[in-house]
Amino acid sequence: MLAATLSSAEKVTIQVGGMSCGGCAATVKSALKGIDGVSDAQVSYEQGQAVVTYDSTKTTPEAIARAVELRLPGYKLAVGGGPVPATESTKACARPGTVSAALIERSQVDPQRVTFYEVGLVCGAAPKIGCGSRSKPVLLSLISDRRVAGAWLNEAGTRVAIGWKSSHDILAPEQLDQLFAGHGVSIHPVAADARAELLASFQSSGGWFDAASVDRLSEQEARTIAARLVKRLAARTTISAEQDSTLRKAIEQACRKRFIDGEDGDLETQFLAVAK
């Protein structure tokens, strides 16, 4: 039995689009290892790929890729060494975008010309909020379209609102999907009975972010990661209150530089340097 299992174990490289940080890589790794037939997975944000060990009698590389996309809407996976369509924009997600188009307030958009869509832009490292670095290039891309008056992401990273300049400008879902696909993101129109509640939220005082304000989600993500890592360290060794504060600030700054300023570098290496 063991010999049969070993002989059926194979490795495959799967390109992953839609990651913007190490937290995203950890999320993809967890999803991969939860698939029946997968015994190991190593995911690299920097390389934009996963090396997966799997049992060829139980699953296939294509099935693994599709299973992850179903579990993690917003990520695009492609089997083999070739890039996924969003490879170039994947790392662009971690670089600062320039808000060159004029932004408008939500209150300036005609409610009848606002459409809502389900998206997978949740932060892998802080699942209660949207990923600022992944969503910013998406929002910038939308507002650069001549038909779009404005675009916003909800705080949870699960819905995008698009305000159109006229009712004739509203694109069909398949047309929008082509725009989003360049960023490794899939979209789906929300159910008709969900529109009223979403519109009420959209017209409220907060909870929606445009390309200029979405960095606040990245700041929140950085704080969450810093707090989590320092808490784990404190559980293993004794650190003073001063060390706790210093570590949190240093890790948060490293995360901010990656998520908002777009600085390259291995976050894990930076964290280890901080810990020393």
PDB file of C-alpha atoms in Angstrom:
ATOM      1  CA  MET A   1       0.000   0.000   0.000  1.00  0.00           C
ATOM      2  CA  LEU A   2       2.773   2.420   0.947  1.00  0.00           C
ATOM      3  CA  ALA A   3       4.639   1.676  -2.279  1.00  0.00           C
ATOM      4  CA  ALA A   4       1.502   2.328  -4.296  1.00  0.00           C
ATOM      5  CA  THR A   5       0.944   5.639  -2.508  1.00  0.00           C
ATOM      6  CA  LEU A   6       4.527   6.739  -3.102  1.00  0.00           C
ATOM      7  CA  SER A   7       4.420   5.800  -6.778  1.00  0.00           C
ATOM      8  CA  SER A   8       1.266   7.862  -7.310  1.00  0.00           C
ATOM      9  CA  ALA A   9       2.674  10.968  -5.587  1.00  0.00           C
ATOM     10  CA  GLU A  10       3.465  13.716  -8.082  1.00  0.00           C
ATOM     11  CA  LYS A  11       4.451  17.375  -8.003  1.00  0.00           C
ATOM     12  CA  VAL A  12       3.063  20.158 -10.118  1.00  0.00           C
ATOM     13  CA  THR A  13       3.699  23.884 -10.373  1.00  0.00           C
ATOM     14  CA  ILE A  14       0.549  25.995 -10.398  1.00  0.00           C
ATOM     15  CA  GLN A  15       0.673  29.699 -11.215  1.00  0.00           C
ATOM     16  CA  VAL A  16      -1.385  31.807  -8.811  1.00  0.00           C
ATOM     17  CA  GLY A  17      -2.789  35.220  -9.722  1.00  0.00           C
ATOM     18  CA  GLY A  18      -4.393  37.615  -7.258  1.00  0.00           C
ATOM     19  CA  MET A  19      -1.883  37.413  -4.378  1.00  0.00           C
ATOM     20  CA  SER A  20      -0.613  40.709  -3.007  1.00  0.00           C
ATOM     21  CA  CYS A  21       1.280  39.691   0.119  1.00  0.00           C
ATOM     22  CA  GLY A  22       2.579  36.843   2.240  1.00  0.00           C
ATOM     23  CA  GLY A  23      -0.787  36.619   3.941  1.00  0.00           C
ATOM     24  CA  CYS A  24      -2.409  35.839   0.597  1.00  0.00           C
ATOM     25  CA  ALA A  25       0.155  33.091   0.013  1.00  0.00           C
ATOM     26  CA  ALA A  26      -0.664  31.567   3.395  1.00  0.00           C
ATOM     27  CA  THR A  27      -4.366  31.628   2.540  1.00  0.00           C
ATOM     28  CA  VAL A  28      -3.777  29.847  -0.781  1.00  0.00           C
ATOM     29  CA  LYS A  29      -1.539  27.273   0.916  1.00  0.00           C
ATOM     30  CA  SER A  30      -4.226  26.503   3.479  1.00  0.00           C
ATOM     31  CA  ALA A  31      -6.832  26.061   0.733  1.00  0.00           C
ATOM     32  CA  LEU A  32      -4.537  23.752  -1.229  1.00  0.00           C
ATOM     33  CA  LYS A  33      -3.722  21.540   1.746  1.00  0.00           C
ATOM     34  CA  GLY A  34      -7.427  21.202   2.485  1.00  0.00           C
ATOM     35  CA  ILE A  35      -8.072  19.478  -0.843  1.00  0.00           C
ATOM     36  CA  ASP A  36      -8.447  15.707  -0.788  1.00  0.00           C
ATOM     37  CA  GLY A  37      -5.409  14.146  -2.436  1.00  0.00           C
ATOM     38  CA  VAL A  38      -3.018  17.029  -1.729  1.00  0.00           C
ATOM     39  CA  SER A  39      -0.276  16.073   0.727  1.00  0.00           C
ATOM     40  CA  ASP A  40       1.837  19.230   0.623  1.00  0.00           C
ATOM     41  CA  ALA A  41       1.866  22.730  -0.861  1.00  0.00           C
ATOM     42  CA  GLN A  42       4.483  25.466  -0.920  1.00  0.00           C
ATOM     43  CA  VAL A  43       3.218  28.853  -2.066  1.00  0.00           C
ATOM     44  CA  SER A  44       5.405  31.846  -2.954  1.00  0.00           C
ATOM     45  CA  TYR A  45       3.929  35.320  -3.267  1.00  0.00           C
ATOM     46  CA  GLU A  46       7.168  36.639  -4.800  1.00  0.00           C
ATOM     47  CA  GLN A  47       7.155  33.993  -7.547  1.00  0.00           C
ATOM     48  CA  GLY A  48       3.388  33.969  -7.931  1.00  0.00           C
ATOM     49  CA  GLN A  49       3.171  30.205  -7.843  1.00  0.00           C
ATOM     50  CA  ALA A  50       2.513  27.075  -5.797  1.00  0.00           C
ATOM     51  CA  VAL A  51       4.379  23.777  -5.874  1.00  0.00           C
ATOM     52  CA  VAL A  52       1.869  21.083  -4.957  1.00  0.00           C
ATOM     53  CA  THR A  53       2.446  17.437  -4.061  1.00  0.00           C
ATOM     54  CA  TYR A  54      -0.635  15.348  -4.791  1.00  0.00           C
ATOM     55  CA  ASP A  55      -1.888  11.779  -5.207  1.00  0.00           C
ATOM     56  CA  SER A  56      -2.560  11.265  -8.907  1.00  0.00           C
ATOM     57  CA  THR A  57      -5.033   8.460  -8.117  1.00  0.00           C
ATOM     58  CA  LYS A  58      -7.240  10.914  -6.238  1.00  0.00           C
ATOM     59  CA  THR A  59      -7.060  14.198  -8.113  1.00  0.00           C
ATOM     60  CA  THR A  60      -5.529  16.121 -10.992  1.00  0.00           C
ATOM     61  CA  PRO A  61      -3.707  19.471 -11.197  1.00  0.00           C
ATOM     62  CA  GLU A  62      -6.650  20.993 -13.060  1.00  0.00           C
ATOM     63  CA  ALA A  63      -9.102  19.816 -10.401  1.00  0.00           C
ATOM     64  CA  ILE A  64      -6.864  21.236  -7.676  1.00  0.00           C
ATOM     65  CA  ALA A  65      -6.716  24.617  -9.402  1.00  0.00           C
ATOM     66  CA  ARG A  66     -10.482  24.759  -9.884  1.00  0.00           C
ATOM     67  CA  ALA A  67     -11.123  23.721  -6.269  1.00  0.00           C
ATOM     68  CA  VAL A  68      -9.006  26.593  -4.961  1.00  0.00           C
ATOM     69  CA  GLU A  69     -10.748  29.100  -7.223  1.00  0.00           C
ATOM     70  CA  LEU A  70     -14.098  27.930  -5.860  1.00  0.00           C
ATOM     71  CA  ARG A  71     -12.892  28.223  -2.259  1.00  0.00           C
ATOM     72  CA  LEU A  72     -11.138  31.563  -2.809  1.00  0.00           C
ATOM     73  CA  PRO A  73     -13.069  33.746  -5.271  1.00  0.00           C
ATOM     74  CA  GLY A  74     -10.748  36.386  -6.684  1.00  0.00           C
ATOM     75  CA  TYR A  75      -7.718  34.150  -7.181  1.00  0.00           C
ATOM     76  CA  LYS A  76      -6.850  32.720 -10.601  1.00  0.00           C
ATOM     77  CA  LEU A  77      -4.839  29.504 -10.917  1.00  0.00           C
ATOM     78  CA  ALA A  78      -3.226  28.010 -14.022  1.00  0.00           C
ATOM     79  CA  VAL A  79      -1.431  24.675 -14.233  1.00  0.00           C
ATOM     80  CA  GLY A  80       2.093  24.571 -15.641  1.00  0.00           C
ATOM     81  CA  GLY A  81       4.923  27.020 -16.043  1.00  0.00           C
ATOM     82  CA  GLY A  82       3.048  29.604 -18.106  1.00  0.00           C
ATOM     83  CA  PRO A  83       1.729  32.741 -16.407  1.00  0.00           C
ATOM     84  CA  VAL A  84      -1.881  33.271 -15.484  1.00  0.00           C
ATOM     85  CA  PRO A  85      -3.517  36.269 -17.191  1.00  0.00           C
ATOM     86  CA  ALA A  86      -3.021  38.420 -14.114  1.00  0.00           C
ATOM     87  CA  THR A  87       0.661  37.682 -13.487  1.00  0.00           C
ATOM     88  CA  GLU A  88       1.841  41.208 -14.271  1.00  0.00           C
ATOM     89  CA  SER A  89      -0.878  42.873 -12.241  1.00  0.00           C
ATOM     90  CA  THR A  90      -0.382  40.453  -9.346  1.00  0.00           C
ATOM     91  CA  LYS A  91       2.714  42.251  -8.138  1.00  0.00           C
ATOM     92  CA  ALA A  92       1.291  45.567  -9.215  1.00  0.00           C
ATOM     93  CA  CYS A  93      -1.263  45.014  -6.484  1.00  0.00           C
ATOM     94  CA  ALA A  94       1.502  45.525  -3.990  1.00  0.00           C
ATOM     95  CA  ARG A  95       2.653  48.784  -5.512  1.00  0.00           C
ATOM     96  CA  PRO A  96       1.166  52.203  -4.897  1.00  0.00           C
ATOM     97  CA  GLY A  97      -1.319  53.330  -7.502  1.00  0.00           C
ATOM     98  CA  THR A  98      -1.726  56.888  -8.658  1.00  0.00           C
ATOM     99  CA  VAL A  99      -5.207  58.336  -8.455  1.00  0.00           C
ATOM    100  CA  SER A 100      -5.175  60.428 -11.610  1.00  0.00           C
ATOM    101  CA  ALA A 101      -8.893  60.325 -12.402  1.00  0.00           C
ATOM    102  CA  ALA A 102     -11.224  62.714 -10.620  1.00  0.00           C
ATOM    103  CA  LEU A 103     -12.997  61.027  -7.717  1.00  0.00           C
ATOM    104  CA  ILE A 104     -16.539  61.838  -6.711  1.00  0.00           C
ATOM    105  CA  GLU A 105     -18.499  61.381  -3.513  1.00  0.00           C
ATOM    106  CA  ARG A 106     -21.005  58.555  -3.241  1.00  0.00           C
ATOM    107  CA  SER A 107     -23.759  61.098  -2.680  1.00  0.00           C
ATOM    108  CA  GLN A 108     -23.080  62.561  -6.129  1.00  0.00           C
ATOM    109  CA  VAL A 109     -24.009  59.339  -7.922  1.00  0.00           C
ATOM    110  CA  ASP A 110     -27.584  58.708  -9.029  1.00  0.00           C
ATOM    111  CA  PRO A 111     -28.732  55.638  -7.009  1.00  0.00           C
ATOM    112  CA  GLN A 112     -30.447  54.289 -10.117  1.00  0.00           C
ATOM    113  CA  ARG A 113     -27.081  54.104 -11.839  1.00  0.00           C
ATOM    114  CA  VAL A 114     -25.269  52.201  -9.065  1.00  0.00           C
ATOM    115  CA  THR A 115     -24.712  48.474  -9.557  1.00  0.00           C
ATOM    116  CA  PHE A 116     -23.325  46.010  -7.008  1.00  0.00           C
ATOM    117  CA  TYR A 117     -21.185  42.919  -7.537  1.00  0.00           C
ATOM    118  CA  GLU A 118     -19.814  40.065  -5.461  1.00  0.00           C
ATOM    119  CA  VAL A 119     -16.012  39.973  -5.464  1.00  0.00           C
ATOM    120  CA  GLY A 120     -13.278  38.027  -3.721  1.00  0.00           C
ATOM    121  CA  LEU A 121     -11.094  40.838  -2.382  1.00  0.00           C
ATOM    122  CA  VAL A 122     -10.994  39.726   1.240  1.00  0.00           C
ATOM    123  CA  CYS A 123      -7.639  40.052   2.980  1.00  0.00           C
ATOM    124  CA  GLY A 124      -6.130  36.611   3.605  1.00  0.00           C
ATOM    125  CA  ALA A 125      -4.214  37.844   6.663  1.00  0.00           C
ATOM    126  CA  ALA A 126      -7.168  39.738   8.140  1.00  0.00           C
ATOM    127  CA  PRO A 127     -10.318  37.977   6.838  1.00  0.00           C
ATOM    128  CA  LYS A 128     -12.761  40.506   8.294  1.00  0.00           C
ATOM    129  CA  ILE A 129     -11.641  43.298   5.974  1.00  0.00           C
ATOM    130  CA  GLY A 130     -10.886  43.834   2.309  1.00  0.00           C
ATOM    131  CA  CYS A 131      -7.353  43.715   0.929  1.00  0.00           C
ATOM    132  CA  GLY A 132      -6.355  47.287   0.168  1.00  0.00           C
ATOM    133  CA  SER A 133      -3.339  46.432  -1.982  1.00  0.00           C
ATOM    134  CA  ARG A 134      -5.311  44.013  -4.168  1.00  0.00           C
ATOM    135  CA  SER A 135      -8.363  46.212  -4.529  1.00  0.00           C
ATOM    136  CA  LYS A 136      -6.633  49.511  -5.282  1.00  0.00           C
ATOM    137  CA  PRO A 137      -5.529  48.647  -8.832  1.00  0.00           C
ATOM    138  CA  VAL A 138      -8.991  47.220  -9.501  1.00  0.00           C
ATOM    139  CA  LEU A 139     -10.662  50.458  -8.403  1.00  0.00           C
ATOM    140  CA  LEU A 140      -8.153  52.547 -10.359  1.00  0.00           C
ATOM    141  CA  SER A 141      -8.816  50.483 -13.458  1.00  0.00           C
ATOM    142  CA  LEU A 142     -12.560  50.970 -13.107  1.00  0.00           C
ATOM    143  CA  ILE A 143     -12.477  54.746 -12.665  1.00  0.00           C
ATOM    144  CA  SER A 144     -10.167  55.077 -15.663  1.00  0.00           C
ATOM    145  CA  ASP A 145     -13.005  53.756 -17.834  1.00  0.00           C
ATOM    146  CA  ARG A 146     -14.863  56.621 -19.509  1.00  0.00           C
ATOM    147  CA  ARG A 147     -18.239  55.089 -18.613  1.00  0.00           C
ATOM    148  CA  VAL A 148     -17.584  54.854 -14.874  1.00  0.00           C
ATOM    149  CA  ALA A 149     -18.324  57.774 -12.557  1.00  0.00           C
ATOM    150  CA  GLY A 150     -16.932  56.087  -9.453  1.00  0.00           C
ATOM    151  CA  ALA A 151     -16.077  52.732  -7.887  1.00  0.00           C
ATOM    152  CA  TRP A 152     -15.973  51.593  -4.266  1.00  0.00           C
ATOM    153  CA  LEU A 153     -15.160  48.481  -2.235  1.00  0.00           C
ATOM    154  CA  ASN A 154     -17.044  47.630   0.941  1.00  0.00           C
ATOM    155  CA  GLU A 155     -15.046  47.207   4.130  1.00  0.00           C
ATOM    156  CA  ALA A 156     -15.424  43.408   4.137  1.00  0.00           C
ATOM    157  CA  GLY A 157     -13.911  43.149   0.634  1.00  0.00           C
ATOM    158  CA  THR A 158     -16.891  41.164  -0.644  1.00  0.00           C
ATOM    159  CA  ARG A 159     -18.796  43.764  -2.698  1.00  0.00           C
ATOM    160  CA  VAL A 160     -17.902  46.374  -5.287  1.00  0.00           C
ATOM    161  CA  ALA A 161     -20.215  49.269  -6.113  1.00  0.00           C
ATOM    162  CA  ILE A 162     -19.928  50.950  -9.509  1.00  0.00           C
ATOM    163  CA  GLY A 163     -21.544  54.270 -10.288  1.00  0.00           C
ATOM    164  CA  TRP A 164     -22.134  54.763 -14.008  1.00  0.00           C
ATOM    165  CA  LYS A 165     -22.212  58.097 -15.819  1.00  0.00           C
ATOM    166  CA  SER A 166     -25.436  57.153 -17.590  1.00  0.00           C
ATOM    167  CA  SER A 167     -27.799  54.213 -17.713  1.00  0.00           C
ATOM    168  CA  HIS A 168     -26.574  53.511 -21.255  1.00  0.00           C
ATOM    169  CA  ASP A 169     -23.020  53.047 -19.960  1.00  0.00           C
ATOM    170  CA  ILE A 170     -23.762  50.091 -17.679  1.00  0.00           C
ATOM    171  CA  LEU A 171     -21.765  47.097 -18.874  1.00  0.00           C
ATOM    172  CA  ALA A 172     -23.037  43.540 -18.996  1.00  0.00           C
ATOM    173  CA  PRO A 173     -21.518  41.176 -16.408  1.00  0.00           C
ATOM    174  CA  GLU A 174     -19.437  39.367 -19.013  1.00  0.00           C
ATOM    175  CA  GLN A 175     -17.970  42.691 -20.215  1.00  0.00           C
ATOM    176  CA  LEU A 176     -17.106  43.677 -16.660  1.00  0.00           C
ATOM    177  CA  ASP A 177     -15.628  40.276 -16.012  1.00  0.00           C
ATOM    178  CA  GLN A 178     -13.101  40.945 -18.774  1.00  0.00           C
ATOM    179  CA  LEU A 179     -12.027  44.158 -17.032  1.00  0.00           C
ATOM    180  CA  PHE A 180     -11.657  42.411 -13.674  1.00  0.00           C
ATOM    181  CA  ALA A 181      -9.914  39.350 -15.115  1.00  0.00           C
ATOM    182  CA  GLY A 182      -6.808  41.405 -15.781  1.00  0.00           C
ATOM    183  CA  HIS A 183      -6.418  41.669 -12.012  1.00  0.00           C
ATOM    184  CA  GLY A 184      -7.105  38.018 -11.231  1.00  0.00           C
ATOM    185  CA  VAL A 185     -10.531  38.871  -9.831  1.00  0.00           C
ATOM    186  CA  SER A 186     -13.900  37.344 -10.687  1.00  0.00           C
ATOM    187  CA  ILE A 187     -17.187  39.193 -10.230  1.00  0.00           C
ATOM    188  CA  HIS A 188     -20.843  38.239 -10.075  1.00  0.00           C
ATOM    189  CA  PRO A 189     -23.898  40.517  -9.946  1.00  0.00           C
ATOM    190  CA  VAL A 190     -25.566  40.438  -6.536  1.00  0.00           C
ATOM    191  CA  ALA A 191     -29.033  38.949  -6.176  1.00  0.00           C
ATOM    192  CA  ALA A 192     -31.853  41.392  -6.889  1.00  0.00           C
ATOM    193  CA  ASP A 193     -33.248  41.083  -3.368  1.00  0.00           C
ATOM    194  CA  ALA A 194     -29.874  42.144  -1.890  1.00  0.00           C
ATOM    195  CA  ARG A 195     -29.736  45.467  -3.726  1.00  0.00           C
ATOM    196  CA  ALA A 196     -31.909  47.491  -1.321  1.00  0.00           C
ATOM    197  CA  GLU A 197     -29.782  46.665   1.712  1.00  0.00           C
ATOM    198  CA  LEU A 198     -26.546  47.300  -0.169  1.00  0.00           C
ATOM    199  CA  LEU A 199     -27.810  50.628  -1.481  1.00  0.00           C
ATOM    200  CA  ALA A 200     -28.769  51.712   2.042  1.00  0.00           C
ATOM    201  CA  SER A 201     -25.266  50.816   3.210  1.00  0.00           C
ATOM    202  CA  PHE A 202     -23.727  52.601   0.241  1.00  0.00           C
ATOM    203  CA  GLN A 203     -25.642  55.776   1.038  1.00  0.00           C
ATOM    204  CA  SER A 204     -24.701  55.682   4.734  1.00  0.00           C
ATOM    205  CA  SER A 205     -21.799  57.571   6.266  1.00  0.00           C
ATOM    206  CA  GLY A 206     -19.025  55.004   5.904  1.00  0.00           C
ATOM    207  CA  GLY A 207     -17.888  51.483   5.162  1.00  0.00           C
ATOM    208  CA  TRP A 208     -17.093  51.982   1.461  1.00  0.00           C
ATOM    209  CA  PHE A 209     -13.679  52.861   0.058  1.00  0.00           C
ATOM    210  CA  ASP A 210     -12.600  54.367  -3.248  1.00  0.00           C
ATOM    211  CA  ALA A 211      -9.110  54.283  -4.772  1.00  0.00           C
ATOM    212  CA  ALA A 212      -8.021  57.267  -2.691  1.00  0.00           C
ATOM    213  CA  SER A 213      -9.174  55.920   0.683  1.00  0.00           C
ATOM    214  CA  VAL A 214      -8.643  52.163   0.326  1.00  0.00           C
ATOM    215  CA  ASP A 215      -5.126  52.463   1.807  1.00  0.00           C
ATOM    216  CA  ARG A 216      -6.897  52.663   5.174  1.00  0.00           C
ATOM    217  CA  LEU A 217      -7.708  48.966   4.798  1.00  0.00           C
ATOM    218  CA  SER A 218      -4.018  48.266   4.190  1.00  0.00           C
ATOM    219  CA  GLU A 219      -3.166  50.201   7.347  1.00  0.00           C
ATOM    220  CA  GLN A 220      -5.659  48.129   9.301  1.00  0.00           C
ATOM    221  CA  GLU A 221      -4.218  44.949   7.780  1.00  0.00           C
ATOM    222  CA  ALA A 222      -0.712  45.977   8.835  1.00  0.00           C
ATOM    223  CA  ARG A 223      -1.858  46.556  12.418  1.00  0.00           C
ATOM    224  CA  THR A 224      -3.627  43.187  12.497  1.00  0.00           C
ATOM    225  CA  ILE A 225      -0.586  41.295  11.237  1.00  0.00           C
ATOM    226  CA  ALA A 226       1.744  43.080  13.665  1.00  0.00           C
ATOM    227  CA  ALA A 227      -0.505  42.360  16.644  1.00  0.00           C
ATOM    228  CA  ARG A 228      -0.880  38.704  15.695  1.00  0.00           C
ATOM    229  CA  LEU A 229       2.847  38.099  15.213  1.00  0.00           C
ATOM    230  CA  VAL A 230       3.831  39.794  18.461  1.00  0.00           C
ATOM    231  CA  LYS A 231       1.155  37.848  20.319  1.00  0.00           C
ATOM    232  CA  ARG A 232       2.575  34.582  18.964  1.00  0.00           C
ATOM    233  CA  LEU A 233       6.082  35.621  19.983  1.00  0.00           C
ATOM    234  CA  ALA A 234       4.908  36.563  23.487  1.00  0.00           C
ATOM    235  CA  ALA A 235       3.378  33.107  23.848  1.00  0.00           C
ATOM    236  CA  ARG A 236       6.788  31.523  23.247  1.00  0.00           C
ATOM    237  CA  THR A 237       9.062  33.840  25.192  1.00  0.00           C
ATOM    238  CA  THR A 238       8.918  36.668  27.712  1.00  0.00           C
ATOM    239  CA  ILE A 239       8.979  40.171  26.247  1.00  0.00           C
ATOM    240  CA  SER A 240       8.618  43.472  28.057  1.00  0.00           C
ATOM    241  CA  ALA A 241       5.908  46.014  27.355  1.00  0.00           C
ATOM    242  CA  GLU A 242       8.513  48.210  25.678  1.00  0.00           C
ATOM    243  CA  GLN A 243       9.660  45.346  23.428  1.00  0.00           C
ATOM    244  CA  ASP A 244       6.035  44.537  22.604  1.00  0.00           C
ATOM    245  CA  SER A 245       5.403  48.114  21.491  1.00  0.00           C
ATOM    246  CA  THR A 246       8.665  48.368  19.544  1.00  0.00           C
ATOM    247  CA  LEU A 247       8.046  45.108  17.700  1.00  0.00           C
ATOM    248  CA  ARG A 248       4.474  46.027  16.820  1.00  0.00           C
ATOM    249  CA  LYS A 249       5.546  49.376  15.382  1.00  0.00           C
ATOM    250  CA  ALA A 250       8.437  47.881  13.397  1.00  0.00           C
ATOM    251  CA  ILE A 251       6.370  45.051  11.913  1.00  0.00           C
ATOM    252  CA  GLU A 252       3.493  47.383  11.133  1.00  0.00           C
ATOM    253  CA  GLN A 253       5.876  49.744   9.350  1.00  0.00           C
ATOM    254  CA  ALA A 254       7.360  46.882   7.296  1.00  0.00           C
ATOM    255  CA  CYS A 255       3.856  45.799   6.270  1.00  0.00           C
ATOM    256  CA  ARG A 256       2.834  49.337   5.381  1.00  0.00           C
ATOM    257  CA  LYS A 257       5.900  49.746   3.178  1.00  0.00           C
ATOM    258  CA  ARG A 258       4.968  46.573   1.294  1.00  0.00           C
ATOM    259  CA  PHE A 259       1.189  47.068   1.080  1.00  0.00           C
ATOM    260  CA  ILE A 260       0.997  50.838   0.516  1.00  0.00           C
ATOM    261  CA  ASP A 261       4.421  52.056  -0.645  1.00  0.00           C
ATOM    262  CA  GLY A 262       5.074  48.982  -2.770  1.00  0.00           C
ATOM    263  CA  GLU A 263       8.569  48.264  -1.490  1.00  0.00           C
ATOM    264  CA  ASP A 264      10.001  44.910  -2.528  1.00  0.00           C
ATOM    265  CA  GLY A 265      11.666  42.470  -0.178  1.00  0.00           C
ATOM    266  CA  ASP A 266      10.919  39.336   1.773  1.00  0.00           C
ATOM    267  CA  LEU A 267       8.616  40.208   4.670  1.00  0.00           C
ATOM    268  CA  GLU A 268       9.620  37.097   6.589  1.00  0.00           C
ATOM    269  CA  THR A 269      13.289  38.141   6.440  1.00  0.00           C
ATOM    270  CA  GLN A 270      12.368  41.628   7.620  1.00  0.00           C
ATOM    271  CA  PHE A 271      10.351  40.222  10.518  1.00  0.00           C
ATOM    272  CA  LEU A 272      13.252  38.020  11.590  1.00  0.00           C
ATOM    273  CA  ALA A 273      15.573  41.029  11.496  1.00  0.00           C
ATOM    274  CA  VAL A 274      13.145  42.964  13.695  1.00  0.00           C
ATOM    275  CA  ALA A 275      12.926  40.072  16.163  1.00  0.00           C
ATOM    276  CA  LYS A 276      16.723  40.077  16.603  1.00  0.00           C
TER     277      LYS A 276
END
